[in-house]
Coordinates of C-alpha atoms (C1' of nucleotides) in Angstrom, one line a residue:
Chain A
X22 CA 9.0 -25.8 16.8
X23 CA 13.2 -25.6 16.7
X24 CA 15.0 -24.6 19.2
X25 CA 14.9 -20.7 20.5
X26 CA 17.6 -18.7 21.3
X27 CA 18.0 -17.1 24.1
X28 CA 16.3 -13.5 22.4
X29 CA 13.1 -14.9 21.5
X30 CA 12.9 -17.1 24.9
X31 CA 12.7 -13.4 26.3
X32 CA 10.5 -12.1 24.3
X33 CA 8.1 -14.4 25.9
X34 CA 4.4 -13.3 25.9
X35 CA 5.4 -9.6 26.5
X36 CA 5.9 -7.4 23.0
X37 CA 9.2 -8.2 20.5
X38 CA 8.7 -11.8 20.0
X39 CA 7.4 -13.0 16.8
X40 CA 7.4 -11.6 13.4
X41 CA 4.6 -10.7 12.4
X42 CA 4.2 -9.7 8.6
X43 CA 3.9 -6.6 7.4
X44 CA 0.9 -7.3 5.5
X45 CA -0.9 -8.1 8.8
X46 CA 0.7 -5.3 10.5
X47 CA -0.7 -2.7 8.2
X48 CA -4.4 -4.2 8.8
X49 CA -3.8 -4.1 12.8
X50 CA -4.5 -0.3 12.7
X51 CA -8.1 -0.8 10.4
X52 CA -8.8 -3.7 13.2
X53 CA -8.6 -1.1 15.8
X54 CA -10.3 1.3 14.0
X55 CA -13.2 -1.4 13.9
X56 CA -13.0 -2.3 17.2
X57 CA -13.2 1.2 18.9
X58 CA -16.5 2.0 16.6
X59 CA -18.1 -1.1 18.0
X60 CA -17.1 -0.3 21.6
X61 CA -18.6 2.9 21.1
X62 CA -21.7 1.6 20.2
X63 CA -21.7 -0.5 23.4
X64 CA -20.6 -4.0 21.9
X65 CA -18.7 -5.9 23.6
X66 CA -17.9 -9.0 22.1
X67 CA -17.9 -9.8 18.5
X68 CA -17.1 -12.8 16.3
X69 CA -14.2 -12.6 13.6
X70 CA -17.0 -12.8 11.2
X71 CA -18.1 -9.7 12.7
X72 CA -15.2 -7.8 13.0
X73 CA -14.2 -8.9 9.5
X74 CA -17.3 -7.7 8.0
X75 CA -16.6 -4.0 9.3
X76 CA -13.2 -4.0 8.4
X77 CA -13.8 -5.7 4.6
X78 CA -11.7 -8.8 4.8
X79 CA -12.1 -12.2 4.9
X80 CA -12.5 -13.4 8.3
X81 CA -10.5 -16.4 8.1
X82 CA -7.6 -13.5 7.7
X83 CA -8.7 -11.5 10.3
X84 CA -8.1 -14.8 12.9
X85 CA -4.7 -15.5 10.8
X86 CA -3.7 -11.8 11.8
X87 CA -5.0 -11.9 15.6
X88 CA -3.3 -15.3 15.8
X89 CA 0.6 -13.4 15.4
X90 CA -0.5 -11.0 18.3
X91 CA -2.0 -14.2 20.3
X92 CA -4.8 -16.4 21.6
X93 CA -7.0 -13.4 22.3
X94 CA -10.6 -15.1 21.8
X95 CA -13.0 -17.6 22.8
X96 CA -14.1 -20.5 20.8
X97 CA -17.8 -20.7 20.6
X98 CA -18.0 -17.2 21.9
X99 CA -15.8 -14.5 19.3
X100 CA -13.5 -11.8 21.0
X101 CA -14.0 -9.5 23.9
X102 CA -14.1 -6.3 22.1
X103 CA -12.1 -4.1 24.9
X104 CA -9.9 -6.7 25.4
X105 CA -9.2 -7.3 21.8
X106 CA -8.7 -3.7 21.3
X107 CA -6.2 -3.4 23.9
X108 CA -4.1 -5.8 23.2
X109 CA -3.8 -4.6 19.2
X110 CA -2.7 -1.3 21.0
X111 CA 0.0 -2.8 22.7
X112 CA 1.2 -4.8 20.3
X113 CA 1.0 -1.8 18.2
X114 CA 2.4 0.3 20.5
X115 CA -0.3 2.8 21.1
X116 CA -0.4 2.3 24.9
X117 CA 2.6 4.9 25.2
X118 CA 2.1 8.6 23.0
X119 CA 4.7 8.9 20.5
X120 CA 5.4 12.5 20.2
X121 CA 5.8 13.8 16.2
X122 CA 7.3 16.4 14.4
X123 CA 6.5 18.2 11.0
X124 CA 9.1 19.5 9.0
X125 CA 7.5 22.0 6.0
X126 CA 4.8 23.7 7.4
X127 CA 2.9 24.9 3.8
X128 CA -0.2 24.0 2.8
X129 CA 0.0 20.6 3.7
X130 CA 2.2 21.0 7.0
X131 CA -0.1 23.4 8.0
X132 CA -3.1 20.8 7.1
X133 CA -1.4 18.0 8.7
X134 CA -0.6 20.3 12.3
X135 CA -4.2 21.1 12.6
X136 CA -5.0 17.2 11.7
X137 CA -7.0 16.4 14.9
X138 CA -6.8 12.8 14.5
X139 CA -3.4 13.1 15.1
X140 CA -3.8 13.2 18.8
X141 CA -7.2 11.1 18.8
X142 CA -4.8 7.6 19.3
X143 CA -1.2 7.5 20.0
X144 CA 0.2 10.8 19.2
X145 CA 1.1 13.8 19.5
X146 CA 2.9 16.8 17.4
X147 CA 5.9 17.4 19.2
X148 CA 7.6 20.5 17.1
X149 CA 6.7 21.9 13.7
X150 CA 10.2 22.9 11.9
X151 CA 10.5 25.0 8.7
X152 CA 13.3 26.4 6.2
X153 CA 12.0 29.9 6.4
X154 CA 9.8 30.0 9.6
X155 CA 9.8 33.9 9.3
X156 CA 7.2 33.3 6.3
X157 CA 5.4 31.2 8.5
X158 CA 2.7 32.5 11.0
X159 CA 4.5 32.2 14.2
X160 CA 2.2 29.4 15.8
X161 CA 0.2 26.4 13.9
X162 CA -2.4 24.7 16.0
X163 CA -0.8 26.4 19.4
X164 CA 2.4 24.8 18.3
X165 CA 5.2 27.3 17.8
X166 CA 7.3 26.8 13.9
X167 CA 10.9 26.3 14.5
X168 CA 13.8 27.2 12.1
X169 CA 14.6 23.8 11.0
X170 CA 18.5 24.6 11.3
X171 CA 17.6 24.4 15.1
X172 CA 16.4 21.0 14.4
X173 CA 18.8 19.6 17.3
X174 CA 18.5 22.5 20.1
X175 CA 14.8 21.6 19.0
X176 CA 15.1 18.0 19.6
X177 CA 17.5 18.3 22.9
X178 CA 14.1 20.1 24.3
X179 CA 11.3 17.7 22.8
X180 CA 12.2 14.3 22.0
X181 CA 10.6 13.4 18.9
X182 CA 10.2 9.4 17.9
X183 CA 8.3 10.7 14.5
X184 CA 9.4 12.9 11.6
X185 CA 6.6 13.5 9.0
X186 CA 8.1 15.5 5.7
X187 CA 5.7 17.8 4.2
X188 CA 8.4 19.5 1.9
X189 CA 8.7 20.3 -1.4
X190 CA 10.1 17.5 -3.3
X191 CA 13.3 19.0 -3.7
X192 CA 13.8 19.7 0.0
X193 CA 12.9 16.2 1.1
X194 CA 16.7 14.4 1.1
X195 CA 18.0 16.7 2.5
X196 CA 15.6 16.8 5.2
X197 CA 15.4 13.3 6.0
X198 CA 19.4 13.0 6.0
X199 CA 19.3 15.7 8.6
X200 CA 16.7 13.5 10.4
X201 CA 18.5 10.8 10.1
X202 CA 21.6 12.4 11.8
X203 CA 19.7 13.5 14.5
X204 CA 18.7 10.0 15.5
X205 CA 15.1 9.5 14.0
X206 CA 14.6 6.4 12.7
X207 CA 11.0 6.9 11.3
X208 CA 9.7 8.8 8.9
X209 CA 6.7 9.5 7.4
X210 CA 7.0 11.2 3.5
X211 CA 4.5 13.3 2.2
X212 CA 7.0 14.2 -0.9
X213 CA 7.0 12.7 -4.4
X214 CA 10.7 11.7 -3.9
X215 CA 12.1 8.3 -3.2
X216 CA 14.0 8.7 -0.1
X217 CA 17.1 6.7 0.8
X218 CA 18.6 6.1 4.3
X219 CA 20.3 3.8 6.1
X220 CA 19.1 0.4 7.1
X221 CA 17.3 0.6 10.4
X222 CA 15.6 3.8 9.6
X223 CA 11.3 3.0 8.2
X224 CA 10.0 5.4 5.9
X225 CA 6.5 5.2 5.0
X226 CA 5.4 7.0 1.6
X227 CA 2.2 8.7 1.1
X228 CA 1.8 10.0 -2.5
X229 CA -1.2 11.8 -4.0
X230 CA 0.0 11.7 -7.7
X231 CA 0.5 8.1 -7.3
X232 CA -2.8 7.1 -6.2
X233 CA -3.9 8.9 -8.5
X234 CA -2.5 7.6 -11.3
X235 CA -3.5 4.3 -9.9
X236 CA -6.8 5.2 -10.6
X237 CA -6.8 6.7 -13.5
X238 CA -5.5 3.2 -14.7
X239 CA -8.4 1.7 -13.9
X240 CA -11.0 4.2 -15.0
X241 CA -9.3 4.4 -18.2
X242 CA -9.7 0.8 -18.7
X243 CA -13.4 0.4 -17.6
X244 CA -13.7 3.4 -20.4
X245 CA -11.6 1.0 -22.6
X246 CA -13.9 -2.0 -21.9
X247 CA -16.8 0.0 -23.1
X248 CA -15.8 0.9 -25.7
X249 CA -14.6 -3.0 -26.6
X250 CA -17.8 -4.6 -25.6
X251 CA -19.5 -2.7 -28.7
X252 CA -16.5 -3.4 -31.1
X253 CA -16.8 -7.1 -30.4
X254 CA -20.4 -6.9 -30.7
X255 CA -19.6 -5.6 -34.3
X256 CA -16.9 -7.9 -34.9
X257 CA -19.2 -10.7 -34.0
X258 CA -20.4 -11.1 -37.3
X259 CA -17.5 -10.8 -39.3
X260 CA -15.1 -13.2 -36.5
X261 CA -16.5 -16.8 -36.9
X262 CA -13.2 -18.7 -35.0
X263 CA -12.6 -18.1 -31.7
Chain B
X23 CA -1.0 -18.9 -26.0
X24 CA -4.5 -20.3 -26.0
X25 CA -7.6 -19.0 -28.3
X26 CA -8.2 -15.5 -28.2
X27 CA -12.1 -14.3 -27.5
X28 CA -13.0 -11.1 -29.8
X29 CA -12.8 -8.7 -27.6
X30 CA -8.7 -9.5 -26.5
X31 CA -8.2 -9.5 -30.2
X32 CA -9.6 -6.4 -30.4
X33 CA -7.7 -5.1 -28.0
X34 CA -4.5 -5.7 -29.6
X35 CA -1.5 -3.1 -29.3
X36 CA -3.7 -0.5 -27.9
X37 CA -4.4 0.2 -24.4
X38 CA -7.1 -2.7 -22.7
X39 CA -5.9 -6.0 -23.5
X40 CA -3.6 -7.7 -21.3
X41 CA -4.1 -8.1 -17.7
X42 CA -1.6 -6.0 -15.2
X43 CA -1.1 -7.3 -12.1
X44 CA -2.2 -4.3 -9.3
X45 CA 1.5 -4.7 -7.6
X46 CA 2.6 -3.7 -10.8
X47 CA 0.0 -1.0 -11.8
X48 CA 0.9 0.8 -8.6
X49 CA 4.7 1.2 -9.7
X50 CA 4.5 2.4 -12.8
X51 CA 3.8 5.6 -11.3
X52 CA 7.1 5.6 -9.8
X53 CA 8.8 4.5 -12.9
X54 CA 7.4 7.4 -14.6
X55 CA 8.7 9.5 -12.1
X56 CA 12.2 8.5 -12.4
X57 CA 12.3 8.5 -16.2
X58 CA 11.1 12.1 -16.1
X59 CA 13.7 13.1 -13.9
X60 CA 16.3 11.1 -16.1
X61 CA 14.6 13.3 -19.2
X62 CA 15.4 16.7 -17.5
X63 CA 18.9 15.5 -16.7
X64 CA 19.1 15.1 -20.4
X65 CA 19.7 11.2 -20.4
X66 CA 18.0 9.7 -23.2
X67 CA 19.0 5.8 -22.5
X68 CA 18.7 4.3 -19.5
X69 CA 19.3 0.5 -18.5
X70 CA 17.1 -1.6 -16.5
X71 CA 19.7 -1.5 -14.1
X72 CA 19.9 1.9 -13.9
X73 CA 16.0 2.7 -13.9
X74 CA 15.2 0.4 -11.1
X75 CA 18.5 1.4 -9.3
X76 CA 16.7 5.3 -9.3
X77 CA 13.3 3.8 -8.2
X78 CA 15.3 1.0 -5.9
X79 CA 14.0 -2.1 -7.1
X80 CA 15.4 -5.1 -8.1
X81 CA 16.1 -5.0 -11.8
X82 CA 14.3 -8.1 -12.8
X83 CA 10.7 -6.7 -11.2
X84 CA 11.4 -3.6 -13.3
X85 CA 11.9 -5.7 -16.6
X86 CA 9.0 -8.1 -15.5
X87 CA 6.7 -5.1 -15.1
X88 CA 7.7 -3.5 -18.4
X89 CA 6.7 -6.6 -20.1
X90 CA 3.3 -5.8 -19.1
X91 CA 3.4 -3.2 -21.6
X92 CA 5.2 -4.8 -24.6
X93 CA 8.4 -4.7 -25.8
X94 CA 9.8 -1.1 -25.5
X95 CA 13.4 -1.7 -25.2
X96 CA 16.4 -2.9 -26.9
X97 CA 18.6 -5.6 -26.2
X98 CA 21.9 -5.2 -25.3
X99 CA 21.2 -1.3 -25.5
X100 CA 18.5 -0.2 -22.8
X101 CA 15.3 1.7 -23.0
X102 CA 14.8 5.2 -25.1
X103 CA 13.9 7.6 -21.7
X104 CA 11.3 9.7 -23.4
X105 CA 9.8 7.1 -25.6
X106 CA 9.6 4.7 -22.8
X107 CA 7.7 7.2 -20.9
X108 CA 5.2 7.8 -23.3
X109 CA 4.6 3.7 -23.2
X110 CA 3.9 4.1 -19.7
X111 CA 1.7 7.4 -19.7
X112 CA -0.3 6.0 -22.2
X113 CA -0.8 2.7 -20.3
X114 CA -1.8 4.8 -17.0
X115 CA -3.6 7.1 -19.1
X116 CA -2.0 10.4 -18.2
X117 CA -2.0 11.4 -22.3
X118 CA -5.2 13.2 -21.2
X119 CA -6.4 15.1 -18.7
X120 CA -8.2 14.2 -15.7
X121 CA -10.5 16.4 -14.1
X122 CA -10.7 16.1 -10.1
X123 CA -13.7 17.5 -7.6
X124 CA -12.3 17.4 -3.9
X125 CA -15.1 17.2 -1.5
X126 CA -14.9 18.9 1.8
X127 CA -12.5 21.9 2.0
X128 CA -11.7 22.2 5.3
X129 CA -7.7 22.3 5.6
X130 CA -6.4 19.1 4.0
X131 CA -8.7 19.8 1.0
X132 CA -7.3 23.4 0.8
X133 CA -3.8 22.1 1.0
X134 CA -5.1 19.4 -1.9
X135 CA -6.5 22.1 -4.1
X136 CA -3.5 24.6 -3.7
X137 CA -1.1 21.2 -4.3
X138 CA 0.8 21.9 -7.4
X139 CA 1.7 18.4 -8.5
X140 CA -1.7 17.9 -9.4
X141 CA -1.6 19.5 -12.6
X142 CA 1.8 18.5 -13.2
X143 CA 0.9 15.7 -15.0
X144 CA -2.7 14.6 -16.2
X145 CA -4.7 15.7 -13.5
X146 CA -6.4 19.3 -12.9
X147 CA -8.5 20.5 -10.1
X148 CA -12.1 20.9 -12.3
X149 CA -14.7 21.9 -8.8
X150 CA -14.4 22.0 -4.8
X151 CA -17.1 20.8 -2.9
X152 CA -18.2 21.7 0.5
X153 CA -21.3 20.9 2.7
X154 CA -20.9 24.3 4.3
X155 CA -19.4 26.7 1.1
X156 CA -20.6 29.9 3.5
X157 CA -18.5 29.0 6.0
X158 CA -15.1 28.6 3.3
X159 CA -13.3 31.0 1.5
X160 CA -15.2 32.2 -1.6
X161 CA -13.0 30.3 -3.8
X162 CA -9.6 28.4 -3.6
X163 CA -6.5 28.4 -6.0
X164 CA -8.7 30.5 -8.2
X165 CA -11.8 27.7 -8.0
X166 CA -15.3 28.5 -6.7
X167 CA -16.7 26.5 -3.6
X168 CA -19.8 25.3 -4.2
X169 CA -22.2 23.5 -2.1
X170 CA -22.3 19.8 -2.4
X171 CA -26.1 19.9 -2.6
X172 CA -25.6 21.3 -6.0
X173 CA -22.9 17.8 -6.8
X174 CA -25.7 16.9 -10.0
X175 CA -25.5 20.9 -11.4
X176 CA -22.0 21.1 -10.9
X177 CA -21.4 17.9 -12.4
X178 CA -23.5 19.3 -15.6
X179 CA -21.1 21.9 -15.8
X180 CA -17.9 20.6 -15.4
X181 CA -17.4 16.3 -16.2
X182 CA -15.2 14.8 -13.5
X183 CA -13.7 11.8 -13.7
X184 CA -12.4 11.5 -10.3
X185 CA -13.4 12.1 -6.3
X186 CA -11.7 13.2 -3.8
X187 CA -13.1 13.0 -0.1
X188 CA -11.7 15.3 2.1
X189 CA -14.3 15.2 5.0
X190 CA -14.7 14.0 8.5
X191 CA -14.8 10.6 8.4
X192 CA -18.7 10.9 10.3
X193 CA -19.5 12.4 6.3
X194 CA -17.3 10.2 3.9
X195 CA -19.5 7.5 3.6
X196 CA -22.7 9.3 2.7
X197 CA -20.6 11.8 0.3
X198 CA -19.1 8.7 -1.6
X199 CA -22.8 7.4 -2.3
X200 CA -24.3 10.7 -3.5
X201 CA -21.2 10.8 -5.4
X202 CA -21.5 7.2 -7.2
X203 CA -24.9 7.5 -7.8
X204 CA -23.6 11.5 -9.3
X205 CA -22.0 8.8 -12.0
X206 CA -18.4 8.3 -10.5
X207 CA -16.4 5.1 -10.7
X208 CA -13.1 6.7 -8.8
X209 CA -12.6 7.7 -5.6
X210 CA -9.8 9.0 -3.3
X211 CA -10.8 8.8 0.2
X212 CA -9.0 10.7 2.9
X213 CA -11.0 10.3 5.8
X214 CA -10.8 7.4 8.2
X215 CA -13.1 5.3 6.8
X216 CA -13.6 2.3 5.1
X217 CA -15.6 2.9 2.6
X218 CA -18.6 0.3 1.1
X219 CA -19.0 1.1 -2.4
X220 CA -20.6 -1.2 -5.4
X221 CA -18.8 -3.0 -7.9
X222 CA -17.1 -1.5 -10.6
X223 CA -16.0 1.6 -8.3
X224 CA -12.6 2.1 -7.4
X225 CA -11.4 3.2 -4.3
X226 CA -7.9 4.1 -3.1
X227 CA -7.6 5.2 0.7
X228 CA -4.8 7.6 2.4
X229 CA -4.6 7.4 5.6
X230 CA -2.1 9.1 7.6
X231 CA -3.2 7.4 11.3
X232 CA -2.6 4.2 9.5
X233 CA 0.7 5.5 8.5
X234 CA 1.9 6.6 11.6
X235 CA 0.9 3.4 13.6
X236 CA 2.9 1.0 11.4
X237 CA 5.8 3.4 11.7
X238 CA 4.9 3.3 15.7
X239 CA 5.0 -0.4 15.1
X240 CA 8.5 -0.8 14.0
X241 CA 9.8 1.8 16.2
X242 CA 8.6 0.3 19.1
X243 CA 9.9 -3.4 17.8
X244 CA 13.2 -1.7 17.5
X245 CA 13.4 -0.5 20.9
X246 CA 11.7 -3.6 22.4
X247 CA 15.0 -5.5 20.6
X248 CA 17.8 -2.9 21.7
X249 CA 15.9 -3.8 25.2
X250 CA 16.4 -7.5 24.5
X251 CA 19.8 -7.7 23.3
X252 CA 20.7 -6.3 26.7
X253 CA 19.0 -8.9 28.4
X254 CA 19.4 -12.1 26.3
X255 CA 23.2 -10.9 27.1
X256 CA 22.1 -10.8 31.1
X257 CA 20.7 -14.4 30.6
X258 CA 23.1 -16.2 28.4
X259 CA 25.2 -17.6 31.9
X260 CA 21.8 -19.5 33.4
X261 CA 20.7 -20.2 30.2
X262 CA 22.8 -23.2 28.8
X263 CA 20.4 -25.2 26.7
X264 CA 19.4 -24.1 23.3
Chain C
dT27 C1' 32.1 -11.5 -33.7
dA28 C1' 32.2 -10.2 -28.6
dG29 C1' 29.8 -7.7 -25.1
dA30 C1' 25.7 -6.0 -23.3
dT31 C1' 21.1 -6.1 -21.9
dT32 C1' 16.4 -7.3 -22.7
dG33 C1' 12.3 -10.4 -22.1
dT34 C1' 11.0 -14.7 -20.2
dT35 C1' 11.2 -18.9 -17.7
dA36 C1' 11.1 -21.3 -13.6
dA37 C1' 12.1 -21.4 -8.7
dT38 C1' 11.0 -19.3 -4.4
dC39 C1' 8.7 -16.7 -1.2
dG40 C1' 4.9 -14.6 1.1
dA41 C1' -0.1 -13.8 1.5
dT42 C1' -4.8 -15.4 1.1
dT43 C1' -8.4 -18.5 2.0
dA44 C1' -11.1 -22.8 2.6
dA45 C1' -11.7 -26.3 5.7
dC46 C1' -11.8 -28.4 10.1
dA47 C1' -10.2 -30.1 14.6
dA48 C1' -10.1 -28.1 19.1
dT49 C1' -12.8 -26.3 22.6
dC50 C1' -15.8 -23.0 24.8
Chain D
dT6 C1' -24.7 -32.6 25.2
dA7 C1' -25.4 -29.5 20.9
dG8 C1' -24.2 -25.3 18.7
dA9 C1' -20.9 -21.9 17.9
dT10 C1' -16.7 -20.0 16.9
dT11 C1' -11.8 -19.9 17.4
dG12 C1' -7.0 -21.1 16.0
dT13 C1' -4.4 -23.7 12.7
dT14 C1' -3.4 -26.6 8.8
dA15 C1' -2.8 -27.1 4.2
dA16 C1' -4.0 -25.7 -0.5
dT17 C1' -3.9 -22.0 -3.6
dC18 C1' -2.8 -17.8 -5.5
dG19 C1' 0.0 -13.9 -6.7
dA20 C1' 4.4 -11.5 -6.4
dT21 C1' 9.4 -11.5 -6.4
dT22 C1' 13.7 -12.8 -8.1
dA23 C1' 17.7 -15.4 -10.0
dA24 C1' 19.1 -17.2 -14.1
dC25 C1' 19.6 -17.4 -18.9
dA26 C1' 18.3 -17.8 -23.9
dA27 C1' 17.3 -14.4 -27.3
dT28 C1' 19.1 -10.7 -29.7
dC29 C1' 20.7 -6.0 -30.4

DNA sequence: TAGATTGTTAATCGATTAACAATC
DNA sequence: TAGATTGTTAATCGATTAACAATC
């Protein structure tokens, strides 16, 4: 190993040391997942073959990704399943509640408010914010809807770490540059829009259309292949060289 | 190039040949966004430059990914907007329509069904699905809810090429194997679950917990650092050595 | 022809995975 | 001690990107 600086030798064994890639970090949440299943069946250790199993990856990457967080097992024995599971949390950061707001409250911000694995691990919806909160019903999931022109009286009451956009796609830039402004640095886009902001500030996309298109790619070309497979049956004859 | 077998030959200029890497497959829907946009601003050339500036990759990915395709541009000129973006709807498959059944309309698969970008472009909302259909609204966005028991007479009716699951995750599992054995290869799965399928089906997950925690992730790594810059500035007098 | 931009090559980077030494 | 399983190394694979020859 080269020589630290002073920044990592603080990071120490506590959270913000190493990197940890964002490939793994995107499976630390399915690990979790796993993990609290089995603990409610009353496991309480597994092996990596195991946990690897119910998560659908190899389980040689399953230890490469537990390795970033730490030394968390025991040879000849697997992983303490509580113990495992609270130390993804933390790493994670799911051992504090990170409180969430919703800007568009339509069909889908209305869907999302009501979400009730939203509070199930980690957080919490903080403030629901809309253009027009007069067409709105007043209160979503006990949650009052905001005028998002309040969006900083709003946040001066409830800090907000999160801010998920569930606007139309038109709305959404404009949206996550007011969010910006405001001081949130993540955000979670439910709009078909590419957003742009600042370095420092994650967004995170989800898009329906996109998924699927991705599989209508692939269900077109399985229809494709069929097809094929009986042309080149015909063909055969006719085609003598490879 | 080595020895073609029949069925590549076959193949030829038309959709199912060549091999596209996923990485790729799941940008193209992004590039066809942005050259639809370009279209209604009335652009009809567009660079590689450009293009992958609006979808903010590097230029060389975007060429690299085109080349998938075939050759649809010009050298020294660019790419034709519209007829570039037939190339790629034709690729995905979105010159026809795609018919959808969402399964479990609780309030995400309302906010699905009412979600207008689904017809936009090569998809259409063909029959809701619901375990319960006494206890939803008659119908939604104009579409009867029937009852998932019925999946083999509704499937008679109406072909459907895709699935979407929009149940608790305690149901996804069994609704994506009645479904598979119903005859579909493609599934969208919304609830929290990984979900085992055979071969030959393809399954795309959204997962908005997921989401959220690798947003909570970086947040947290951000405020771990701002933490750490204080202190690595605390220890840099007893710390001398590197 | 001179300038521009594609399509492709080759270098680089990051992620996956098999294999195994370390060790419970 | 013998058996099991982790944590890590090193090989492999796939994706990204800079650079440039081909060519409009």
């Amino acid at each position: 190993m080269t020589a630290r600086k002073p920044a990592d030798a603080a990071a120490g064994t506590q959270s913000g040391g190493r990197e940890i890639p964002e490939a793994t970090v995107a499976r630390l949440p399915e690990y979790l997942r796993a993990l609290t299943s089995l603990a409610e069946q009353g496991i309480s250790v597994c092996s990596s073959e195991e946990l690897a199993g119910a998560v659908n990856v190899n389980s040689a990457k399953l230890r490469k990704d537990l390795s970033y967080l730490g030394s968390y097992g025991t040879r000849g024995v697997g992983y303490d399943v509580d113990y495992l599971r609270y130390q993804i949390a933390r790493e994670i950061g799911l051992t504090q509640d990170w409180p969430v707001a919703i800007v568009g409250i339509g069909n889908l911000g209305h869907a999302l408010a009501n979400y009730s694995g939203f509070g199930t691990r980690g957080f919490r919806v903080a403030a629901l914010l809309d253009a027009a909160p007069e067409r709105c019903e007043e209160s979503v999931a006990g949650i009052p809807v905001r005028s998002f022109d309040d969006l900083d009286a709003v946040l001066a009451e409830t800090p907000v770490a999160i801010g998920v956009i569930a606007t139309p796609a038109e709305a959404a830039q404009g949206v996550a540059d007011r969010l910006v402004a405001a001081g949130i640095t993540s955000i979670l886009n439910f709009a078909p829009t590419n957003l742009a902001v600042p370095a420092g500030v994650s967004v995170r996309k989800v898009d329906l259309s996109v998924e699927l298109q991705i599989l209508a790619y692939h269900e077109q070309r399985r229809a494709g292949a069929e097809e094929l497979r009986g042309t080149a049956i015909a063909a055969a004859g006719e085609e003598q060289s490879a």
